[in-house]
Tab-separated table of C-alpha atoms in Angstrom:
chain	number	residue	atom	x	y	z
A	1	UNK	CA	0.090	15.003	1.960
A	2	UNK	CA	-1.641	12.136	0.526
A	3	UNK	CA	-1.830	8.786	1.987
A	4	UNK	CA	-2.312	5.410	0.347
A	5	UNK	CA	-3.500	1.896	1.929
A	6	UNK	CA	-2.356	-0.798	-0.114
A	7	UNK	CA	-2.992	-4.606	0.850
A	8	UNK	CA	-0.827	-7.472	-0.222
A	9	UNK	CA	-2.742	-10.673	-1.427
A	10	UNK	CA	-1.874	-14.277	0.041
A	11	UNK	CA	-5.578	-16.266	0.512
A	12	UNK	CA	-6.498	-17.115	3.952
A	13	UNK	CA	-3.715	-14.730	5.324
A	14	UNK	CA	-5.301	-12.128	4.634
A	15	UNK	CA	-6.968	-12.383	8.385
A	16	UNK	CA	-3.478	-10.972	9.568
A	17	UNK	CA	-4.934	-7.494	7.457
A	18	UNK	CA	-8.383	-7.795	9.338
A	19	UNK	CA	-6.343	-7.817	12.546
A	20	UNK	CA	-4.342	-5.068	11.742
A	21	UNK	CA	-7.064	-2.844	10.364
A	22	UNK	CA	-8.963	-3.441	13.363
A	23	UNK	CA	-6.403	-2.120	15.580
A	24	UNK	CA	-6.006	0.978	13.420
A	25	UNK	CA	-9.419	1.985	13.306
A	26	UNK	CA	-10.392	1.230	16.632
A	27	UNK	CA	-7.439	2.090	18.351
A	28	UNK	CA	-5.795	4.883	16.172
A	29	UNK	CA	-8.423	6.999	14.534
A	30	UNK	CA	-10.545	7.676	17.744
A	31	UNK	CA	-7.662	9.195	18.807
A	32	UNK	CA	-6.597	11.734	16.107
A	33	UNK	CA	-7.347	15.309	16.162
A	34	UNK	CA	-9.110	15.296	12.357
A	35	UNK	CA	-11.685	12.643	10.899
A	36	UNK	CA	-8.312	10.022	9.251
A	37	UNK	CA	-9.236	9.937	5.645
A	38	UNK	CA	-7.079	7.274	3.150
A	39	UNK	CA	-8.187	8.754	0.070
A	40	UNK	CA	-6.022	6.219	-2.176
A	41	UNK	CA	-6.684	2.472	-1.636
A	42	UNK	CA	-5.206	-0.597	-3.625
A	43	UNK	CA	-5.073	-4.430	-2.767
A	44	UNK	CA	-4.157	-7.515	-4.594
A	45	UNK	CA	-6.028	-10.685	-4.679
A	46	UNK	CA	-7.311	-11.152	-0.905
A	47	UNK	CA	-5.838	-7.601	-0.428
A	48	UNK	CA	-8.611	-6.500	-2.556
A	49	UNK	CA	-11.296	-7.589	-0.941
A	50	UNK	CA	-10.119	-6.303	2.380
A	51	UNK	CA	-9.269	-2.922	0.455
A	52	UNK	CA	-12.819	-2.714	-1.021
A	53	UNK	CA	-14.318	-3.017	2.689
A	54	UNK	CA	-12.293	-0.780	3.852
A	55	UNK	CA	-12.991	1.457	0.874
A	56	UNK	CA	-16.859	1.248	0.522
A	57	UNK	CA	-17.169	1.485	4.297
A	58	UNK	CA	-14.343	3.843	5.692
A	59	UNK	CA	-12.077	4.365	8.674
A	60	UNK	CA	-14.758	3.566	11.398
A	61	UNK	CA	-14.342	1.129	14.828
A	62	UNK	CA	-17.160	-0.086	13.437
A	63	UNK	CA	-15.871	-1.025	9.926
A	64	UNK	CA	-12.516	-2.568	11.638
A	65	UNK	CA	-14.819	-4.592	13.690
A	66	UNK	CA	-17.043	-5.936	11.261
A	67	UNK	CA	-14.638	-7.274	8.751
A	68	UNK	CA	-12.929	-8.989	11.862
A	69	UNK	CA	-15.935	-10.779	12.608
A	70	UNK	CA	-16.085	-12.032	9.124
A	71	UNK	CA	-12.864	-13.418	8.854
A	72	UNK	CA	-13.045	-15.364	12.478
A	73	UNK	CA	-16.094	-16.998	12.024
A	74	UNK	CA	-14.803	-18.355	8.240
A	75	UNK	CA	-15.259	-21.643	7.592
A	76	UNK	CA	-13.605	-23.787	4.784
A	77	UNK	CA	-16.937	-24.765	2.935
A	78	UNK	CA	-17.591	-20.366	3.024
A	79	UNK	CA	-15.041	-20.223	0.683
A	80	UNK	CA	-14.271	-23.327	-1.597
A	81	UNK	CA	-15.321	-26.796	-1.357
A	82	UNK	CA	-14.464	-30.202	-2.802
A	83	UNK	CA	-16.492	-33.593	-2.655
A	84	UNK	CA	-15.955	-37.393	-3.324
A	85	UNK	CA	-16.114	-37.039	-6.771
A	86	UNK	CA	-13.967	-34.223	-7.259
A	87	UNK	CA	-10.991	-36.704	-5.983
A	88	UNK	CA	-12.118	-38.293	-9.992
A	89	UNK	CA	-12.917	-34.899	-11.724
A	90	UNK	CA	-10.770	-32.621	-10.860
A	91	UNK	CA	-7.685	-33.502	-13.162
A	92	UNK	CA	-9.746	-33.200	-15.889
A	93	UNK	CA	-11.060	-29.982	-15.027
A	94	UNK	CA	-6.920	-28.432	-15.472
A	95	UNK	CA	-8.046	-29.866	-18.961
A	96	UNK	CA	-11.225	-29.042	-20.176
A	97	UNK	CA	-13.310	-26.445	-18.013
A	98	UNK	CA	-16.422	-27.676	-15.950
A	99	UNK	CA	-19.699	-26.445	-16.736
A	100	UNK	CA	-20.171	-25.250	-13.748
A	101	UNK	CA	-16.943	-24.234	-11.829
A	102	UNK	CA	-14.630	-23.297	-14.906
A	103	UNK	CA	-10.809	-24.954	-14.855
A	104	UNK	CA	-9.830	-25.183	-11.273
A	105	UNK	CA	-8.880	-27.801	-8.891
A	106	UNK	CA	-11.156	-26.429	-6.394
A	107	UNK	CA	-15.101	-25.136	-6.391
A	108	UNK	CA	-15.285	-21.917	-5.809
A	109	UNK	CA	-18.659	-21.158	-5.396
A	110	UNK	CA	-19.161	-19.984	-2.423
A	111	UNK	CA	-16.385	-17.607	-1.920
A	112	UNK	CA	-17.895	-16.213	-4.991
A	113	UNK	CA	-21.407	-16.104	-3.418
A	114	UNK	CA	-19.651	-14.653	-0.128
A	115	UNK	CA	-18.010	-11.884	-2.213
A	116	UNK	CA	-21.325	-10.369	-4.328
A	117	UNK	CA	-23.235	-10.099	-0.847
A	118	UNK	CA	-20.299	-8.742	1.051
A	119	UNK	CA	-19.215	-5.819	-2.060
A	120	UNK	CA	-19.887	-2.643	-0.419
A	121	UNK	CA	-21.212	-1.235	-3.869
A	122	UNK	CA	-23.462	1.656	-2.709
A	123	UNK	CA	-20.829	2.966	0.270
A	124	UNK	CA	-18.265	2.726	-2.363
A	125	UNK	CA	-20.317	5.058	-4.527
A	126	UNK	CA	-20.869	7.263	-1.741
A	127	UNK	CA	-17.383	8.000	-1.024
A	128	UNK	CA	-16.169	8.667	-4.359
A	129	UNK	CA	-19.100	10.987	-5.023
A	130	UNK	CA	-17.829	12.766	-1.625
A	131	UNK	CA	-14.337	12.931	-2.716
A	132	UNK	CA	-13.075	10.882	0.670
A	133	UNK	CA	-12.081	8.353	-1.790
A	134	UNK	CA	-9.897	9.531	-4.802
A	135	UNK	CA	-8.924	5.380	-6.279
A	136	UNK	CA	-9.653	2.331	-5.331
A	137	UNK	CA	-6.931	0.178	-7.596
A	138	UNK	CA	-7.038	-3.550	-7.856
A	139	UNK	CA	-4.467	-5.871	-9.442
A	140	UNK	CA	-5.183	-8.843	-11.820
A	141	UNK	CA	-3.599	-10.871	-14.736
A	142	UNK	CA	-4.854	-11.154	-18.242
A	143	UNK	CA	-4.525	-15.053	-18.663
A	144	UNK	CA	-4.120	-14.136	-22.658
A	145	UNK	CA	-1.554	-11.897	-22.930
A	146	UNK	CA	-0.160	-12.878	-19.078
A	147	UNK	CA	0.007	-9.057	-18.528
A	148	UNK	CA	-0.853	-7.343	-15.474
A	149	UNK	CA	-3.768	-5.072	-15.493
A	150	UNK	CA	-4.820	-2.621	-12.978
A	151	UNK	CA	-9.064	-2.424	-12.692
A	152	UNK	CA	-9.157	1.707	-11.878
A	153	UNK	CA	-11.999	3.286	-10.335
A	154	UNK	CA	-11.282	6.873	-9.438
A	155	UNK	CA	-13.429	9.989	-8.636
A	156	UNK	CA	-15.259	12.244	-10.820
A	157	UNK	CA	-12.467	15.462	-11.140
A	158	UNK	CA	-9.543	13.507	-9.515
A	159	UNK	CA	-6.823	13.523	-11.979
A	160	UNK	CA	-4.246	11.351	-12.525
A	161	UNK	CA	-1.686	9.454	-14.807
A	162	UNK	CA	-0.960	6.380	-14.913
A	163	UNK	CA	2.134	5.430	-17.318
A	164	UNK	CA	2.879	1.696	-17.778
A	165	UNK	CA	3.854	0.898	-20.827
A	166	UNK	CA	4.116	-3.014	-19.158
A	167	UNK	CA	0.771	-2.764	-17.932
A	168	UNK	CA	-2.908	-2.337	-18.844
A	169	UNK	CA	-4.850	-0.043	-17.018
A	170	UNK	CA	-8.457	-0.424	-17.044
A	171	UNK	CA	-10.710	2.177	-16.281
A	172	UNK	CA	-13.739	0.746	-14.548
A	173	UNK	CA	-16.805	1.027	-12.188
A	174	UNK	CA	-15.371	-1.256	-9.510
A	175	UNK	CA	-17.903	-4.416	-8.793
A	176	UNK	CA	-17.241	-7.530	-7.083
A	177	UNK	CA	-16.269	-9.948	-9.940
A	178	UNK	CA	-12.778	-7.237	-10.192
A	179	UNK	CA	-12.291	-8.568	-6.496
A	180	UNK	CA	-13.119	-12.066	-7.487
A	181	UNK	CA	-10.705	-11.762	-10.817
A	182	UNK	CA	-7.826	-10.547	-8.901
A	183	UNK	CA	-8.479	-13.122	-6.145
A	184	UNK	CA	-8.265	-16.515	-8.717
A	185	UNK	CA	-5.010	-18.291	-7.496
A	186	UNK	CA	-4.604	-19.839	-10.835
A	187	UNK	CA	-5.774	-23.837	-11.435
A	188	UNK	CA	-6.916	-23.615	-7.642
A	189	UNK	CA	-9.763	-21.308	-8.438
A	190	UNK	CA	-10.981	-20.217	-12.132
A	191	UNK	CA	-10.548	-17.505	-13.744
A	192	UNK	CA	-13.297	-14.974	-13.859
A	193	UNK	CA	-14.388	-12.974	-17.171
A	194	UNK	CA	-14.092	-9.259	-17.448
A	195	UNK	CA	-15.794	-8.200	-20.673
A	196	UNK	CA	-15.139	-11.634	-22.444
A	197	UNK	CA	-11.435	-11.627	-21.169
A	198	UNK	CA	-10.194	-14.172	-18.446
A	199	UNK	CA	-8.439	-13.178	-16.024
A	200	UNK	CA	-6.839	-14.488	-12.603
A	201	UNK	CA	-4.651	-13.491	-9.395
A	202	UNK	CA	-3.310	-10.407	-9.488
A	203	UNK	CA	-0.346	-11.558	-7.307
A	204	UNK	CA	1.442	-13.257	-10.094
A	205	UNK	CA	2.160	-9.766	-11.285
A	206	UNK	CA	1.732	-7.346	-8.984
A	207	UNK	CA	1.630	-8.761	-6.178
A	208	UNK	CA	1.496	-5.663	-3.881
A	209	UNK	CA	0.530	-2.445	-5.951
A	210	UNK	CA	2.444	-0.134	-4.247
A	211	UNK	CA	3.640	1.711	-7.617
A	212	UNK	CA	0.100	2.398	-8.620
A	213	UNK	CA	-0.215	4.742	-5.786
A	214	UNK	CA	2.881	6.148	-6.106
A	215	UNK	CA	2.019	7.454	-9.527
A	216	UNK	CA	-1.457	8.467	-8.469
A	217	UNK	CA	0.227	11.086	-6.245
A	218	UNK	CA	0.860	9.336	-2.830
A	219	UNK	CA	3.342	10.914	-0.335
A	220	UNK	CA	2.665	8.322	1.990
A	221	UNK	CA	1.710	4.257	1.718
A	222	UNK	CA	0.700	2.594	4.604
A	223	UNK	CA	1.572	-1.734	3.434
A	224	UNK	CA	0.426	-4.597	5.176
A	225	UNK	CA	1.852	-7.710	4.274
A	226	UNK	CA	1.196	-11.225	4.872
A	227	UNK	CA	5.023	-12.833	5.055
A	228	UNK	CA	7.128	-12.142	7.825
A	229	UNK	CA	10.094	-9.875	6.415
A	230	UNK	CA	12.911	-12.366	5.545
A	231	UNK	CA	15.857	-10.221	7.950
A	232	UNK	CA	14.247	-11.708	10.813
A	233	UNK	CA	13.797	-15.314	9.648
A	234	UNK	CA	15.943	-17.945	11.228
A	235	UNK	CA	19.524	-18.387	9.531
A	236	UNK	CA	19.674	-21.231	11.201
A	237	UNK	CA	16.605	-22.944	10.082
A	238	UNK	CA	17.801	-21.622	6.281
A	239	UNK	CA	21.255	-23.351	6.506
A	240	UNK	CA	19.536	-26.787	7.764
A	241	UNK	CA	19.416	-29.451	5.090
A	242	UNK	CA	16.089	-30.322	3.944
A	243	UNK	CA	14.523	-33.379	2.185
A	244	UNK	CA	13.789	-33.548	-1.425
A	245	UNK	CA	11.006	-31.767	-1.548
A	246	UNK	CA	7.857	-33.297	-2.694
A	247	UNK	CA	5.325	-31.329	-5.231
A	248	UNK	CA	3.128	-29.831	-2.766
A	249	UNK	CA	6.111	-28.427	-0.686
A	250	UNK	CA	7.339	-26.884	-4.286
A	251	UNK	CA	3.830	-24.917	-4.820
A	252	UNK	CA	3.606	-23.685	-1.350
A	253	UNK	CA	7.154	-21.842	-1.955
A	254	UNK	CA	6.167	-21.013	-5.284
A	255	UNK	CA	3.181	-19.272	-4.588
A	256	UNK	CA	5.019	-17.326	-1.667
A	257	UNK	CA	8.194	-16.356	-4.087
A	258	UNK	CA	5.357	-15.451	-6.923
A	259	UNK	CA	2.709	-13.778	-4.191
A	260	UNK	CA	5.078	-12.957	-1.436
A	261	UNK	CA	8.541	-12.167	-1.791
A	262	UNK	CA	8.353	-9.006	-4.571
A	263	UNK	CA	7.205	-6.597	-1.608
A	264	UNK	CA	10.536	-6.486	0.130
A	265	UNK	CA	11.862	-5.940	-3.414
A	266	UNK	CA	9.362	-3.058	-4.031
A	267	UNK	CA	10.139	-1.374	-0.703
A	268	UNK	CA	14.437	-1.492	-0.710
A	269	UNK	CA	13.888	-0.218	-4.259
A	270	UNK	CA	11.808	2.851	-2.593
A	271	UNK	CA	14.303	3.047	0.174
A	272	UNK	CA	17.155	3.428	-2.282
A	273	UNK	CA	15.756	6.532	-3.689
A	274	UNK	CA	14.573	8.042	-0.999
A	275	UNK	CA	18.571	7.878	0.095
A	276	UNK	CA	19.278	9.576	-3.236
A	277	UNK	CA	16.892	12.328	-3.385
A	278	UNK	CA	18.032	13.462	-0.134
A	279	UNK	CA	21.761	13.064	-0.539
A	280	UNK	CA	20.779	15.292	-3.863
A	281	UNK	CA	18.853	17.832	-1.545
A	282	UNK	CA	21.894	18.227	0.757
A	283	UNK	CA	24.291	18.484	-1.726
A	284	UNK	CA	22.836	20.355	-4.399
A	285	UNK	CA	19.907	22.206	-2.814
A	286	UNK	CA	15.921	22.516	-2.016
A	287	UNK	CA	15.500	22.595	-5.804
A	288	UNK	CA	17.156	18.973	-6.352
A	289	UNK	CA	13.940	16.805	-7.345
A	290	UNK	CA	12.250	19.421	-9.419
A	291	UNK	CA	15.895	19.807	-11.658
A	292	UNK	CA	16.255	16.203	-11.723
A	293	UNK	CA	12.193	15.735	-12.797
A	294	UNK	CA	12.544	18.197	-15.716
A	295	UNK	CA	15.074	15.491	-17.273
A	296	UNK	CA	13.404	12.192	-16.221
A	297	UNK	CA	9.699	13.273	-16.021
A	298	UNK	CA	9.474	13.395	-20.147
A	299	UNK	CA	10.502	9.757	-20.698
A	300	UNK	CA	8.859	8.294	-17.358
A	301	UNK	CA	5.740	9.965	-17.698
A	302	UNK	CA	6.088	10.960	-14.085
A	303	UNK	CA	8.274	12.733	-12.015
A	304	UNK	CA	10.205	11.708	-8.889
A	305	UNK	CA	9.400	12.499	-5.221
A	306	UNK	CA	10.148	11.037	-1.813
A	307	UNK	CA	7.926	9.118	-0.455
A	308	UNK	CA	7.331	7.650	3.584
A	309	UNK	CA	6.278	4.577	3.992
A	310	UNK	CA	4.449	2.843	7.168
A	311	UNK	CA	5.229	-1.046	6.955
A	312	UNK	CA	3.082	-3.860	8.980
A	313	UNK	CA	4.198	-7.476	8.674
A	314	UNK	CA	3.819	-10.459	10.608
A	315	UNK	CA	6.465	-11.187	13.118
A	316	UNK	CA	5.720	-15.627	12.962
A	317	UNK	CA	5.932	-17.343	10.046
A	318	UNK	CA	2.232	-18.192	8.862
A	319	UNK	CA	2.564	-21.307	7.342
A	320	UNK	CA	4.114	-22.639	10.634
A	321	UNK	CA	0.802	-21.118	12.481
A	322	UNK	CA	-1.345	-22.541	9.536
A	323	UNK	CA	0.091	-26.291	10.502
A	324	UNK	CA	0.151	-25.663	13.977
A	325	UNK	CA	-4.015	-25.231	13.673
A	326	UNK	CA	-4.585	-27.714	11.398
A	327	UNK	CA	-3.005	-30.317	13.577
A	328	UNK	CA	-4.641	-28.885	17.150
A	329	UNK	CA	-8.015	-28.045	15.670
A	330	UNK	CA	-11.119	-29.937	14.466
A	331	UNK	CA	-12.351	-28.145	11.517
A	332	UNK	CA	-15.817	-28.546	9.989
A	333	UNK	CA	-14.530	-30.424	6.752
A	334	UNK	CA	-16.385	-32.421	4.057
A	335	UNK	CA	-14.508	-36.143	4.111
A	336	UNK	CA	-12.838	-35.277	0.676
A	337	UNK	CA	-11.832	-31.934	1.815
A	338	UNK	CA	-10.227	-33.480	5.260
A	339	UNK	CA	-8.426	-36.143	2.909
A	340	UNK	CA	-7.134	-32.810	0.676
A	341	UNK	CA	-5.847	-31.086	3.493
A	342	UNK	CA	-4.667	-33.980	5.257
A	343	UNK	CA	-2.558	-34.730	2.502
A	344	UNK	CA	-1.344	-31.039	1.745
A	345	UNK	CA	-0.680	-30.987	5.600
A	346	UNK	CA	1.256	-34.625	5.724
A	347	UNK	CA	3.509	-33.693	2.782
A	348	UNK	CA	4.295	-29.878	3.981
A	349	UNK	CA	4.831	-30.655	7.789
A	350	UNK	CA	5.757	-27.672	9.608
A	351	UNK	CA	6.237	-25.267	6.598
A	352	UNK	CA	2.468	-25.546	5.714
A	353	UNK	CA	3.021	-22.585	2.562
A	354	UNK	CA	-0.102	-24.101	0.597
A	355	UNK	CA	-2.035	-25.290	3.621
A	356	UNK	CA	-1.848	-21.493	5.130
A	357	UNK	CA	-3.426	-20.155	1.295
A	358	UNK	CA	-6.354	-22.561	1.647
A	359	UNK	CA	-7.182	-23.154	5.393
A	360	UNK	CA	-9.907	-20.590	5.712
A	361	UNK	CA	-10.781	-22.250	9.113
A	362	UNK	CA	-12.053	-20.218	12.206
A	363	UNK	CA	-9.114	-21.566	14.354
A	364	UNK	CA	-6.267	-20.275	11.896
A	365	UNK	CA	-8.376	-16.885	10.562
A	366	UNK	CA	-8.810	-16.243	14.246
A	367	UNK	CA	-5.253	-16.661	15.077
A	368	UNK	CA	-4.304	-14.579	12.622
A	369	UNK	CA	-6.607	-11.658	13.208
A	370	UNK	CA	-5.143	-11.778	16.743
A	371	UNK	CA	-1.383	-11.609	15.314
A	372	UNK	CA	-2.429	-9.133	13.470
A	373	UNK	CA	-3.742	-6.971	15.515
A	374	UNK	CA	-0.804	-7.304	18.399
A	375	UNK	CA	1.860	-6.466	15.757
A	376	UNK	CA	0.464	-3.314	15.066
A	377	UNK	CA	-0.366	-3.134	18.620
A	378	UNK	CA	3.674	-3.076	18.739
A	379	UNK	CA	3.884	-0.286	16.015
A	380	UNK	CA	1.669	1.800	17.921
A	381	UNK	CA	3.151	4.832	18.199
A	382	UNK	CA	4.639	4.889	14.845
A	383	UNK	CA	1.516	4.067	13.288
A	384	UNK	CA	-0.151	7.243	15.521
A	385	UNK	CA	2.881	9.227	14.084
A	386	UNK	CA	2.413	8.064	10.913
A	387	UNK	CA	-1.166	8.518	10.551
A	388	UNK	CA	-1.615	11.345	12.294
């Protein structure tokens, strides 16, 4: 059996995946029989960079812990920042790129900065040269074409196909600007270059590359998401008549339906033919899937198999947590970057979608870890069932 990690972008949520990983590796893999090895790893936008921790420094207590730390000690100015002047510039940056920060609304400097030192570049090396780690996958989107590409690192001898005739795959020696590429929420941060190509968030496309490791031979995905799963979101709160909603409202739900939304998609689809591969094994014997591959496989480039999955998502809604911090806390802001989010946070009110993207703060990251890591708490046994 082979098991896959895959991490679902979403910006500053991606604390919820610290939490969770923390709990798995400190909790869960002291207690297994074996050394827990997750030999396939993929992540989108933020999802990346937790997957490339994860990846360069393995399934360790100590690796949970560290990444933790990171997260809950964020500030806002770690990752992006935006001064007096910037209130003037940055419309014309969506126009004609800066100099110095490329076309985005916000400066991204220092998540950039933050990202180079934190790339685990030798530990990476190390485990693909011991075979513990098989692919590391990360999504982005070519801004010229608009087509999603997959940045492909995988170990010397480890074979594998990957047919997409919708997607480029890119074989690569995984650095940090791949994580910074797929991490570029478009005119919010700017794209990054990749051999003379721009590219930016991976999420507009594939948004949680589940399918990548399903056609690099994964029996088994273990998905952490950022968005609580919508059968357990208030019908009530649905059905209640809203405002007309202002711009800012508009790109928080847009960036969740874009970023968000296609994982519950992804895993009914994989739910739907797990149902019909084994109604086809009951009724038409052990030898169902390899009949049924001899006809498919030629045209698909890959054959069918079932495949378990072990899902983690958040059981609150994170942009209510996001405005619920913002409006408690007193975060170490810049005066134009208080008037930003004050504004983002005014015209959002409780559904903070945008604010909870951008509000890399130690009082929501924290939060979040600490969700996090009590919802898998609450999975416990099925994630030691799972991944043992």
């Amino acid at each position: 059996m082979t098991t896959a990690l895959v991490l679902q972008g979403g910006g500053a949520r991606g604390a919820y995946e610290a939490g969770v990983l923390r709990f798995i590796t400190n909790e869960i893999v002291p207690r297994l029989d074996k050394p827990m090895e997750i030999p396939l790893v993929s992540g989108t936008s933020v999802g990346a960079l937790n997957g490339a921790f994860i990846a360069g420094h393995g399934l360790h207590p100590t690796t949970g812990r560290r990444l933790s730390r990171i997260w809950r000690n964020l500030e806002v100015g770690d990752v992006w920042e935006f001064d007096g002047l910037d209130l003037l510039r940055s419309p014309s940056r969506l126009w004609a790129p800066d100099p110095d920060i490329g076309s985005a609304f916000l400066d991204a400097r220092p998540i950039q900065k933050l990202v180079r030192k934190l790339f685990p570049a030798k530990g990476m090396r190390r485990a693909f040269e011991s075979g513990t780690l098989k692919a590391f996958v990360v999504a982005a989107t070519e801004v010229a074409t608009g087509r999603a590409s997959l940045f492909v690192e995988a170990a010397p001898g480890f074979e594998h196909e990957m047919p997409y005739p919708q997607v480029t795959v890119r074989p690569v020696r995984m650095t940090s600007e791949h994580i910074l590429a797929s991490s570029a929420i478009p005119f919010l941060f700017p794209p990054i270059s990749i051999d003379g190509q721009p590219f930016v968030d991976g999420g507009l496309r594939q948004p949680t590359p589940l399918s990548p490791m399903l056609r690099m031979g994964a029996d088994r995905a273990l998905v952490v998401g950022v968005k609580r799963p919508f059968a357990i979101r208030s019908q009530k709160a649905l059905s209640q008549p809203h405002e007309n909603p202002n711009l800012v409202f508009l790109l928080g739900k847009v960036l969740n339906v874009l970023m968000l939304d296609p994982l519950e998609q992804d895993l009914s689809r994989l739910e739907r033919l797990n149902a019909i591969f084994d109604w086809g094994t009951e009724t038409y014997g052990e030898d169902f899937l390899a009949r049924l591959n001899t006809v498919v496989a030629p045209s698909r480039g890959a054959g069918y198999r079932r495949v378990e999955t072990q899902l983690v998502l958040p059981r609150e809604d994170l942009g209510r947590v996001a405005a619920q911090c913002y409006l408690t806390s007193e975060p170490r802001l810049s005066r134009a970057t208080r008037f930003l989010l004050d504004t983002i946070s005014d015209r959002e009110g409780h559904e903070a979608d945008l604010l909870s993207y951008l509000f890399f703060d130690r009082c929501y990251t924290s939060t979040l870890e600490r969700l996090g890591w009590e919802d898998a708490r609450a999975q416990e046994q099925e994630l030691a069932a799972f991944l043992g």
